[in-house]
Amino acid sequence: MRDNIILLAHGAGGLKSADLLREVFLPHFANDVLCQMADAAVLEGGVGRLAFTTDSFVIDPLIFPGGDIGKLAVCGTINDLACAGAMPLALSAAFILEEGLEIATLSKLVASMGETARAAGVRIVAGDTKVVPRGSADRLFITTSGIGLLPEHRPLPAPHRAQPGDAVLLSGTLADHGMAVMTSREGLQFTSQIRSDCAPLAGLVAGLLDAVPDVHCLRDPTRGGLAAVLNELAAASSVCIEVEEERIPVHADVRVACELLGIDPLHVANEGKMVAIVPADAADAALAAFHSHPAGQDAAIIGTVQPTPAARVHLRTPLGSLRILDVPAGDLLPRIC
Amino acid sequence: MRDNIILLAHGAGGLKSADLLREVFLPHFANDVLCQMADAAVLEGGVGRLAFTTDSFVIDPLIFPGGDIGKLAVCGTINDLACAGAMPLALSAAFILEEGLEIATLSKLVASMGETARAAGVRIVAGDTKVVPRGSADRLFITTSGIGLLPEHRPLPAPHRAQPGDAVLLSGTLADHGMAVMTSREGLQFTSQIRSDCAPLAGLVAGLLDAVPDVHCLRDPTRGGLAAVLNELAAASSVCIEVEEERIPVHADVRVACELLGIDPLHVANEGKMVAIVPADAADAALAAFHSHPAGQDAAIIGTVQPTPAARVHLRTPLGSLRILDVPAGDLLPRIC
């Protein structure tokens, strides 16, 4: 590129827009569908039911221990498709760039997106770039959307399908992403660096669904953390979800950071974890499936579904008492994803 | 809503996020797929080839004569699907909101999106909302993505399919959108207000494809205007496209505004127009199809495809001379869409 920073002209649809596409985006995203550069990508293949999802990513800082906004944008959309029980088919990526953004930074983030998508076996087939004047955005926002293929003859996981007696599983440790971002933003030093768990989970979920075809609920505990997800599932299914605090895995460093900052790890965002609710007799098979995948090494059965009180989440403390686990009401941490 | 403006907590995934979704978005977007509020929407129906597209919208001002950012976001994505020859199946919408945005403004824009989508017969089935602190974005950005269904046994329009001898059609007047935004932004007064052409064109395109099944190229001349689109098609097809200046429809008010501001209407963005390239013997049928649709009343055959010089666009002036029509190199107007 002749330019080192993003100019308004890079968003104007003319020659500089074409330069940006050809020199920054296509080298990392190149595939036969995207390279046709049509207004819409054309996807071939006999397709039945589809899953469709979108998310904007506005995280600050752009690069954090364990990941960056590009990796996060790809993982987040893959994971939303996985939550629907879908195999990711294709992603799109739309960029809002602030005039003055270093092209080197953009290239690094685009490369990270390409690498993450390739590793997960998913193509980025459509995209868009807009540039806004200095001060009208903070450097870079990315919106990814995704299409996934759903199996034809299998019940799908859905928020309303939790049933009394079901087991509640968590695929690994809580709060790594949120605390990695918070400690890196605040410049806090711990004995070892806390790293985001940001990871694509389509493979983990495919393994789970092979072992347990009738998973009742699947959800990734992002914004609002485990507390928000469990409350959503309890409300959608009109059940009580009871989890045991001692069984919820949290890295020692993350626990210390949460205690120092007065934050409940159950309220913190994760970007590489899955919550699964399965029939009781499938709980061991589900746990084994999680454990057999690199992203599920720390998986645990953390609780059960009870019939009442409906739309409530109970946390059993190490002392045996029950407390209500609420959704975080205010804003824990802006721009966490 | 208890709140009048957007707070950071509206983006935190907790109770206020749920309030915003329930009170601002769902009333306008409600449909059975979106209301399941799962991580990904599930779309039923036996589906063959798919079209997939995404665009971010950052237009300033948010509301302009003839439209607003919400209407624009829905139309833009429907039109990109239409350009692929697809029938729109479903849209997603992702919002990046600046802390402090008036909820009343947001509601108005969301209502406009819902109304536009309903009128076009398309559902918004997935969404996301992020909030960034004051100063980190300018009020509101919207990213829409869309999935469309492609016919199984029909050649699809594509940028590389223009052939020597083909006719070039334009579905109506040029430069209405860009000049409406520019004059409203600059506070310029003309005898009558210039209005954006912002409109969904799936119906217009469906009528064209019924009349002329083998349309070679379809493209909506947005950023960069007709000049950018014709240059892209000429390059992708390795042909010369020759258009006659006198045949290109431009409203009288728009022409005056362009002359006053020293802007070529062929470089200005449109949001409700289609360029179609069809076999010569189908040109009259294509024109009749455009004329039979309300959005195509001013359609015209504006030129032809020539074998050489490849990747070049020629404009024949009223005096009969030829000039090269280039892509705008710099930035005509930031935040036009």
Tab-separated table of N, CA, C and O in Angstrom, chain A residues 100-191:
chain	number	residue	atom	x	y	z
A	100	GLY	N	-7.369	7.468	9.753
A	100	GLY	CA	-6.146	7.575	10.546
A	100	GLY	C	-5.694	6.257	11.152
A	100	GLY	O	-4.568	6.169	11.661
A	101	LEU	N	-6.531	5.220	11.115
A	101	LEU	CA	-6.111	3.907	11.621
A	101	LEU	C	-4.875	3.456	10.853
A	101	LEU	O	-4.816	3.577	9.629
A	102	GLU	N	-3.889	2.919	11.542
A	102	GLU	CA	-2.694	2.428	10.873
A	102	GLU	C	-3.063	1.207	10.032
A	102	GLU	O	-3.669	0.264	10.541
A	103	ILE	N	-2.627	1.225	8.787
A	103	ILE	CA	-2.895	0.075	7.910
A	103	ILE	C	-2.204	-1.174	8.470
A	103	ILE	O	-2.712	-2.289	8.343
A	104	ALA	N	-1.053	-0.988	9.113
A	104	ALA	CA	-0.338	-2.143	9.677
A	104	ALA	C	-1.190	-2.834	10.747
A	104	ALA	O	-1.222	-4.065	10.838
A	105	THR	N	-1.878	-2.034	11.570
A	105	THR	CA	-2.756	-2.607	12.596
A	105	THR	C	-3.901	-3.358	11.942
A	105	THR	O	-4.223	-4.500	12.312
A	106	LEU	N	-4.520	-2.711	10.939
A	106	LEU	CA	-5.627	-3.368	10.236
A	106	LEU	C	-5.173	-4.691	9.624
A	106	LEU	O	-5.856	-5.719	9.752
A	107	SER	N	-4.016	-4.676	8.987
A	107	SER	CA	-3.520	-5.891	8.331
A	107	SER	C	-3.315	-7.014	9.347
A	107	SER	O	-3.640	-8.170	9.085
A	108	LYS	N	-2.782	-6.662	10.491
A	108	LYS	CA	-2.539	-7.666	11.528
A	108	LYS	C	-3.855	-8.299	11.996
A	108	LYS	O	-3.946	-9.516	12.181
A	109	LEU	N	-4.884	-7.471	12.150
A	109	LEU	CA	-6.176	-7.966	12.632
A	109	LEU	C	-6.873	-8.796	11.556
A	109	LEU	O	-7.501	-9.814	11.852
A	110	VAL	N	-6.739	-8.360	10.306
A	110	VAL	CA	-7.333	-9.112	9.199
A	110	VAL	C	-6.630	-10.468	9.066
A	110	VAL	O	-7.278	-11.507	8.860
A	111	ALA	N	-5.309	-10.465	9.227
A	111	ALA	CA	-4.561	-11.733	9.169
A	111	ALA	C	-5.033	-12.682	10.265
A	111	ALA	O	-5.198	-13.884	10.052
A	112	SER	N	-5.280	-12.126	11.446
A	112	SER	CA	-5.748	-12.941	12.563
A	112	SER	C	-7.123	-13.542	12.261
A	112	SER	O	-7.388	-14.714	12.570
A	113	MET	N	-7.993	-12.758	11.617
A	113	MET	CA	-9.307	-13.283	11.219
A	113	MET	C	-9.152	-14.433	10.238
A	113	MET	O	-9.803	-15.474	10.357
A	114	GLY	N	-8.294	-14.222	9.230
A	114	GLY	CA	-8.100	-15.250	8.214
A	114	GLY	C	-7.571	-16.537	8.834
A	114	GLY	O	-8.046	-17.638	8.544
A	115	GLU	N	-6.594	-16.386	9.723
A	115	GLU	CA	-5.975	-17.549	10.371
A	115	GLU	C	-6.995	-18.299	11.236
A	115	GLU	O	-7.063	-19.529	11.203
A	116	THR	N	-7.786	-17.540	11.995
A	116	THR	CA	-8.782	-18.175	12.869
A	116	THR	C	-9.839	-18.901	12.039
A	116	THR	O	-10.246	-20.025	12.362
A	117	ALA	N	-10.281	-18.258	10.959
A	117	ALA	CA	-11.306	-18.880	10.116
A	117	ALA	C	-10.768	-20.147	9.465
A	117	ALA	O	-11.441	-21.178	9.438
A	118	ARG	N	-9.547	-20.071	8.946
A	118	ARG	CA	-8.957	-21.256	8.310
A	118	ARG	C	-8.825	-22.398	9.309
A	118	ARG	O	-9.156	-23.541	9.009
A	119	ALA	N	-8.333	-22.078	10.521
A	119	ALA	CA	-8.150	-23.123	11.531
A	119	ALA	C	-9.482	-23.769	11.888
A	119	ALA	O	-9.538	-24.957	12.222
A	120	ALA	N	-10.565	-22.999	11.809
A	120	ALA	CA	-11.885	-23.547	12.145
A	120	ALA	C	-12.573	-24.142	10.919
A	120	ALA	O	-13.682	-24.670	11.024
A	121	GLY	N	-11.931	-24.048	9.759
A	121	GLY	CA	-12.508	-24.642	8.548
A	121	GLY	C	-13.704	-23.877	7.992
A	121	GLY	O	-14.588	-24.458	7.378
A	122	VAL	N	-13.733	-22.556	8.218
A	122	VAL	CA	-14.856	-21.732	7.766
A	122	VAL	C	-14.313	-20.643	6.838
A	122	VAL	O	-13.240	-20.102	7.073
A	123	ARG	N	-15.070	-20.315	5.778
A	123	ARG	CA	-14.638	-19.274	4.857
A	123	ARG	C	-15.356	-17.954	5.133
A	123	ARG	O	-16.533	-17.947	5.484
A	124	ILE	N	-14.639	-16.859	4.950
A	124	ILE	CA	-15.242	-15.519	4.982
A	124	ILE	C	-15.567	-15.195	3.525
A	124	ILE	O	-14.668	-15.004	2.717
A	125	VAL	N	-16.862	-15.155	3.178
A	125	VAL	CA	-17.245	-15.101	1.767
A	125	VAL	C	-17.832	-13.761	1.336
A	125	VAL	O	-18.085	-13.554	0.149
A	126	ALA	N	-18.092	-12.859	2.277
A	126	ALA	CA	-18.675	-11.566	1.917
A	126	ALA	C	-18.154	-10.522	2.886
A	126	ALA	O	-17.826	-10.840	4.033
A	127	GLY	N	-18.066	-9.274	2.431
A	127	GLY	CA	-17.539	-8.250	3.318
A	127	GLY	C	-17.902	-6.856	2.866
A	127	GLY	O	-18.478	-6.650	1.797
A	128	ASP	N	-17.560	-5.897	3.725
A	128	ASP	CA	-17.820	-4.488	3.428
A	128	ASP	C	-16.859	-3.661	4.266
A	128	ASP	O	-16.426	-4.089	5.334
A	129	THR	N	-16.509	-2.485	3.751
A	129	THR	CA	-15.645	-1.575	4.498
A	129	THR	C	-16.200	-0.167	4.398
A	129	THR	O	-16.491	0.307	3.309
A	130	LYS	N	-16.358	0.485	5.529
A	130	LYS	CA	-16.716	1.903	5.555
A	130	LYS	C	-15.637	2.645	6.345
A	130	LYS	O	-15.063	2.085	7.290
A	131	VAL	N	-15.394	3.890	5.949
A	131	VAL	CA	-14.455	4.733	6.688
A	131	VAL	C	-15.213	5.958	7.185
A	131	VAL	O	-15.962	6.577	6.415
A	132	VAL	N	-15.045	6.290	8.461
A	132	VAL	CA	-15.673	7.488	9.014
A	132	VAL	C	-14.574	8.458	9.445
A	132	VAL	O	-13.446	8.046	9.737
A	133	PRO	N	-14.886	9.772	9.448
A	133	PRO	CA	-13.855	10.763	9.789
A	133	PRO	C	-13.312	10.556	11.216
A	133	PRO	O	-13.994	10.011	12.073
A	134	ARG	N	-12.089	11.033	11.431
A	134	ARG	CA	-11.474	10.989	12.761
A	134	ARG	C	-12.451	11.461	13.819
A	134	ARG	O	-13.093	12.498	13.635
A	135	GLY	N	-12.551	10.717	14.902
A	135	GLY	CA	-13.408	11.117	16.007
A	135	GLY	C	-14.824	10.583	15.911
A	135	GLY	O	-15.583	10.670	16.865
A	136	SER	N	-15.196	9.993	14.757
A	136	SER	CA	-16.549	9.461	14.602
A	136	SER	C	-16.640	7.982	14.944
A	136	SER	O	-17.735	7.408	14.969
A	137	ALA	N	-15.502	7.335	15.184
A	137	ALA	CA	-15.483	5.958	15.676
A	137	ALA	C	-14.152	5.786	16.384
A	137	ALA	O	-13.246	6.618	16.219
A	138	ASP	N	-14.010	4.734	17.191
A	138	ASP	CA	-12.743	4.505	17.872
A	138	ASP	C	-11.968	3.421	17.129
A	138	ASP	O	-12.150	2.238	17.386
A	139	ARG	N	-11.169	3.807	16.164
A	139	ARG	CA	-10.257	2.953	15.390
A	139	ARG	C	-10.962	1.932	14.503
A	139	ARG	O	-10.935	2.052	13.284
A	140	LEU	N	-11.633	0.947	15.082
A	140	LEU	CA	-12.070	-0.193	14.274
A	140	LEU	C	-13.194	-0.929	14.966
A	140	LEU	O	-13.066	-1.315	16.129
A	141	PHE	N	-14.305	-1.128	14.260
A	141	PHE	CA	-15.367	-2.023	14.708
A	141	PHE	C	-15.559	-3.088	13.631
A	141	PHE	O	-15.456	-2.785	12.444
A	142	ILE	N	-15.849	-4.297	14.033
A	142	ILE	CA	-16.068	-5.392	13.077
A	142	ILE	C	-17.415	-6.039	13.374
A	142	ILE	O	-17.724	-6.333	14.533
A	143	THR	N	-18.219	-6.234	12.345
A	143	THR	CA	-19.457	-6.997	12.486
A	143	THR	C	-19.347	-8.256	11.642
A	143	THR	O	-19.134	-8.167	10.429
A	144	THR	N	-19.440	-9.402	12.278
A	144	THR	CA	-19.433	-10.666	11.548
A	144	THR	C	-20.826	-11.280	11.592
A	144	THR	O	-21.529	-11.195	12.593
A	145	SER	N	-21.223	-11.883	10.477
A	145	SER	CA	-22.460	-12.656	10.423
A	145	SER	C	-22.081	-14.042	9.945
A	145	SER	O	-21.023	-14.225	9.331
A	146	GLY	N	-22.934	-15.015	10.242
A	146	GLY	CA	-22.605	-16.381	9.852
A	146	GLY	C	-23.831	-17.179	9.490
A	146	GLY	O	-24.920	-16.957	10.025
A	147	ILE	N	-23.630	-18.103	8.551
A	147	ILE	CA	-24.655	-19.072	8.178
A	147	ILE	C	-24.145	-20.454	8.561
A	147	ILE	O	-22.980	-20.770	8.316
A	148	GLY	N	-25.001	-21.249	9.167
A	148	GLY	CA	-24.625	-22.617	9.515
A	148	GLY	C	-25.651	-23.606	9.005
A	148	GLY	O	-26.813	-23.254	8.779
A	149	LEU	N	-25.214	-24.833	8.825
A	149	LEU	CA	-26.102	-25.902	8.374
A	149	LEU	C	-26.599	-26.676	9.583
A	149	LEU	O	-25.812	-27.061	10.450
A	150	LEU	N	-27.901	-26.926	9.603
A	150	LEU	CA	-28.488	-27.680	10.707
A	150	LEU	C	-28.824	-29.087	10.237
A	150	LEU	O	-29.223	-29.283	9.084
A	151	PRO	N	-28.674	-30.061	11.123
A	151	PRO	CA	-29.033	-31.426	10.741
A	151	PRO	C	-30.542	-31.505	10.492
A	151	PRO	O	-31.329	-30.793	11.112
A	152	GLU	N	-30.927	-32.393	9.564
A	152	GLU	CA	-32.335	-32.469	9.160
A	152	GLU	C	-33.208	-33.172	10.191
A	152	GLU	O	-34.329	-32.779	10.441
A	153	HIS	N	-32.687	-34.232	10.755
A	153	HIS	CA	-33.573	-35.105	11.524
A	153	HIS	C	-33.077	-35.247	12.955
A	153	HIS	O	-32.836	-36.341	13.443
A	154	ARG	N	-32.901	-34.146	13.595
A	154	ARG	CA	-32.412	-34.180	14.965
A	154	ARG	C	-33.055	-33.004	15.674
A	154	ARG	O	-33.122	-31.911	15.106
A	155	PRO	N	-33.532	-33.207	16.919
A	155	PRO	CA	-34.042	-32.053	17.653
A	155	PRO	C	-32.891	-31.082	17.895
A	155	PRO	O	-31.757	-31.505	18.142
A	156	LEU	N	-33.150	-29.790	17.815
A	156	LEU	CA	-32.089	-28.798	17.989
A	156	LEU	C	-32.052	-28.306	19.421
A	156	LEU	O	-33.090	-28.186	20.073
A	157	PRO	N	-30.856	-27.988	19.917
A	157	PRO	CA	-30.803	-27.328	21.220
A	157	PRO	C	-31.528	-25.984	21.122
A	157	PRO	O	-31.437	-25.299	20.110
A	158	ALA	N	-32.266	-25.621	22.174
A	158	ALA	CA	-32.987	-24.346	22.172
A	158	ALA	C	-33.165	-23.902	23.625
A	158	ALA	O	-33.252	-24.745	24.528
A	159	PRO	N	-33.215	-22.583	23.847
A	159	PRO	CA	-33.259	-22.071	25.223
A	159	PRO	C	-34.436	-22.600	26.053
A	159	PRO	O	-34.336	-22.667	27.274
A	160	HIS	N	-35.544	-22.990	25.405
A	160	HIS	CA	-36.740	-23.390	26.173
A	160	HIS	C	-36.777	-24.880	26.479
A	160	HIS	O	-37.753	-25.370	27.037
A	161	ARG	N	-35.717	-25.624	26.160
A	161	ARG	CA	-35.813	-27.084	26.258
A	161	ARG	C	-35.220	-27.693	27.527
A	161	ARG	O	-35.169	-28.919	27.672
A	162	ALA	N	-34.767	-26.870	28.488
A	162	ALA	CA	-34.267	-27.437	29.752
A	162	ALA	C	-35.428	-28.072	30.512
A	162	ALA	O	-36.518	-27.493	30.580
A	163	GLN	N	-35.192	-29.268	31.075
A	163	GLN	CA	-36.247	-29.992	31.796
A	163	GLN	C	-35.768	-30.399	33.174
A	163	GLN	O	-34.590	-30.697	33.360
A	164	PRO	N	-36.702	-30.435	34.141
A	164	PRO	CA	-36.320	-30.880	35.484
A	164	PRO	C	-35.593	-32.218	35.415
A	164	PRO	O	-36.008	-33.120	34.689
A	165	GLY	N	-34.514	-32.314	36.178
A	165	GLY	CA	-33.707	-33.525	36.171
A	165	GLY	C	-32.485	-33.441	35.278
A	165	GLY	O	-31.515	-34.175	35.469
A	166	ASP	N	-32.509	-32.524	34.273
A	166	ASP	CA	-31.366	-32.380	33.365
A	166	ASP	C	-30.095	-31.987	34.120
A	166	ASP	O	-30.158	-31.364	35.192
A	167	ALA	N	-28.969	-32.334	33.533
A	167	ALA	CA	-27.673	-31.926	34.083
A	167	ALA	C	-27.165	-30.686	33.357
A	167	ALA	O	-27.418	-30.503	32.164
A	168	VAL	N	-26.453	-29.827	34.113
A	168	VAL	CA	-25.886	-28.591	33.562
A	168	VAL	C	-24.375	-28.744	33.501
A	168	VAL	O	-23.736	-29.010	34.533
A	169	LEU	N	-23.811	-28.597	32.305
A	169	LEU	CA	-22.361	-28.717	32.138
A	169	LEU	C	-21.766	-27.397	31.685
A	169	LEU	O	-22.415	-26.610	30.984
A	170	LEU	N	-20.511	-27.190	32.082
A	170	LEU	CA	-19.735	-26.030	31.639
A	170	LEU	C	-18.444	-26.590	31.043
A	170	LEU	O	-17.817	-27.475	31.640
A	171	SER	N	-18.040	-26.083	29.868
A	171	SER	CA	-16.936	-26.723	29.142
A	171	SER	C	-15.552	-26.358	29.661
A	171	SER	O	-14.558	-26.931	29.208
A	172	GLY	N	-15.460	-25.404	30.612
A	172	GLY	CA	-14.135	-25.054	31.131
A	172	GLY	C	-14.201	-23.895	32.109
A	172	GLY	O	-15.283	-23.520	32.579
A	173	THR	N	-13.035	-23.309	32.375
A	173	THR	CA	-12.918	-22.271	33.398
A	173	THR	C	-13.644	-20.990	32.997
A	173	THR	O	-13.703	-20.638	31.825
A	174	LEU	N	-14.134	-20.284	34.014
A	174	LEU	CA	-14.891	-19.041	33.804
A	174	LEU	C	-14.014	-17.807	33.923
A	174	LEU	O	-13.029	-17.803	34.655
A	175	ALA	N	-14.426	-16.748	33.211
A	175	ALA	CA	-13.970	-15.363	33.433
A	175	ALA	C	-12.597	-15.036	32.852
A	175	ALA	O	-12.090	-13.930	33.035
A	176	ASP	N	-12.000	-15.988	32.093
A	176	ASP	CA	-10.669	-15.711	31.541
A	176	ASP	C	-10.686	-14.517	30.577
A	176	ASP	O	-9.811	-13.653	30.641
A	177	HIS	N	-11.669	-14.474	29.678
A	177	HIS	CA	-11.679	-13.389	28.694
A	177	HIS	C	-11.847	-12.019	29.360
A	177	HIS	O	-11.051	-11.105	29.144
A	178	GLY	N	-12.888	-11.900	30.147
A	178	GLY	CA	-13.176	-10.602	30.765
A	178	GLY	C	-12.030	-10.111	31.633
A	178	GLY	O	-11.671	-8.933	31.597
A	179	MET	N	-11.426	-11.021	32.402
A	179	MET	CA	-10.354	-10.586	33.294
A	179	MET	C	-9.063	-10.310	32.521
A	179	MET	O	-8.281	-9.444	32.920
A	180	ALA	N	-8.841	-11.002	31.401
A	180	ALA	CA	-7.666	-10.690	30.566
A	180	ALA	C	-7.790	-9.281	30.003
A	180	ALA	O	-6.838	-8.500	30.013
A	181	VAL	N	-8.988	-8.933	29.537
A	181	VAL	CA	-9.204	-7.606	28.971
A	181	VAL	C	-9.113	-6.547	30.069
A	181	VAL	O	-8.455	-5.513	29.915
A	182	MET	N	-9.744	-6.842	31.208
A	182	MET	CA	-9.770	-5.837	32.277
A	182	MET	C	-8.378	-5.590	32.834
A	182	MET	O	-7.972	-4.440	33.018
A	183	THR	N	-7.624	-6.656	33.089
A	183	THR	CA	-6.291	-6.454	33.657
A	183	THR	C	-5.358	-5.826	32.627
A	183	THR	O	-4.516	-5.009	32.983
A	184	SER	N	-5.536	-6.147	31.351
A	184	SER	CA	-4.644	-5.524	30.366
A	184	SER	C	-5.018	-4.055	30.185
A	184	SER	O	-4.154	-3.204	29.984
A	185	ARG	N	-6.310	-3.738	30.283
A	185	ARG	CA	-6.736	-2.346	30.129
A	185	ARG	C	-6.298	-1.500	31.309
A	185	ARG	O	-5.891	-0.351	31.154
A	186	GLU	N	-6.360	-2.102	32.494
A	186	GLU	CA	-6.021	-1.342	33.702
A	186	GLU	C	-4.521	-1.371	33.981
A	186	GLU	O	-4.064	-0.746	34.935
A	187	GLY	N	-3.775	-2.152	33.191
A	187	GLY	CA	-2.335	-2.242	33.425
A	187	GLY	C	-1.982	-2.992	34.699
A	187	GLY	O	-0.910	-2.790	35.278
A	188	LEU	N	-2.871	-3.885	35.155
A	188	LEU	CA	-2.596	-4.632	36.387
A	188	LEU	C	-1.613	-5.761	36.108
A	188	LEU	O	-1.652	-6.396	35.076
A	189	GLN	N	-0.710	-6.018	37.040
A	189	GLN	CA	0.272	-7.086	36.909
A	189	GLN	C	-0.053	-8.199	37.892
A	189	GLN	O	-0.267	-7.948	39.069
A	190	PHE	N	-0.098	-9.428	37.380
A	190	PHE	CA	-0.229	-10.583	38.260
A	190	PHE	C	0.988	-11.466	38.038
A	190	PHE	O	1.780	-11.233	37.134
A	191	THR	N	1.145	-12.479	38.900
A	191	THR	CA	2.331	-13.342	38.783
A	191	THR	C	2.408	-13.951	37.382
A	191	THR	O	3.463	-14.023	36.784
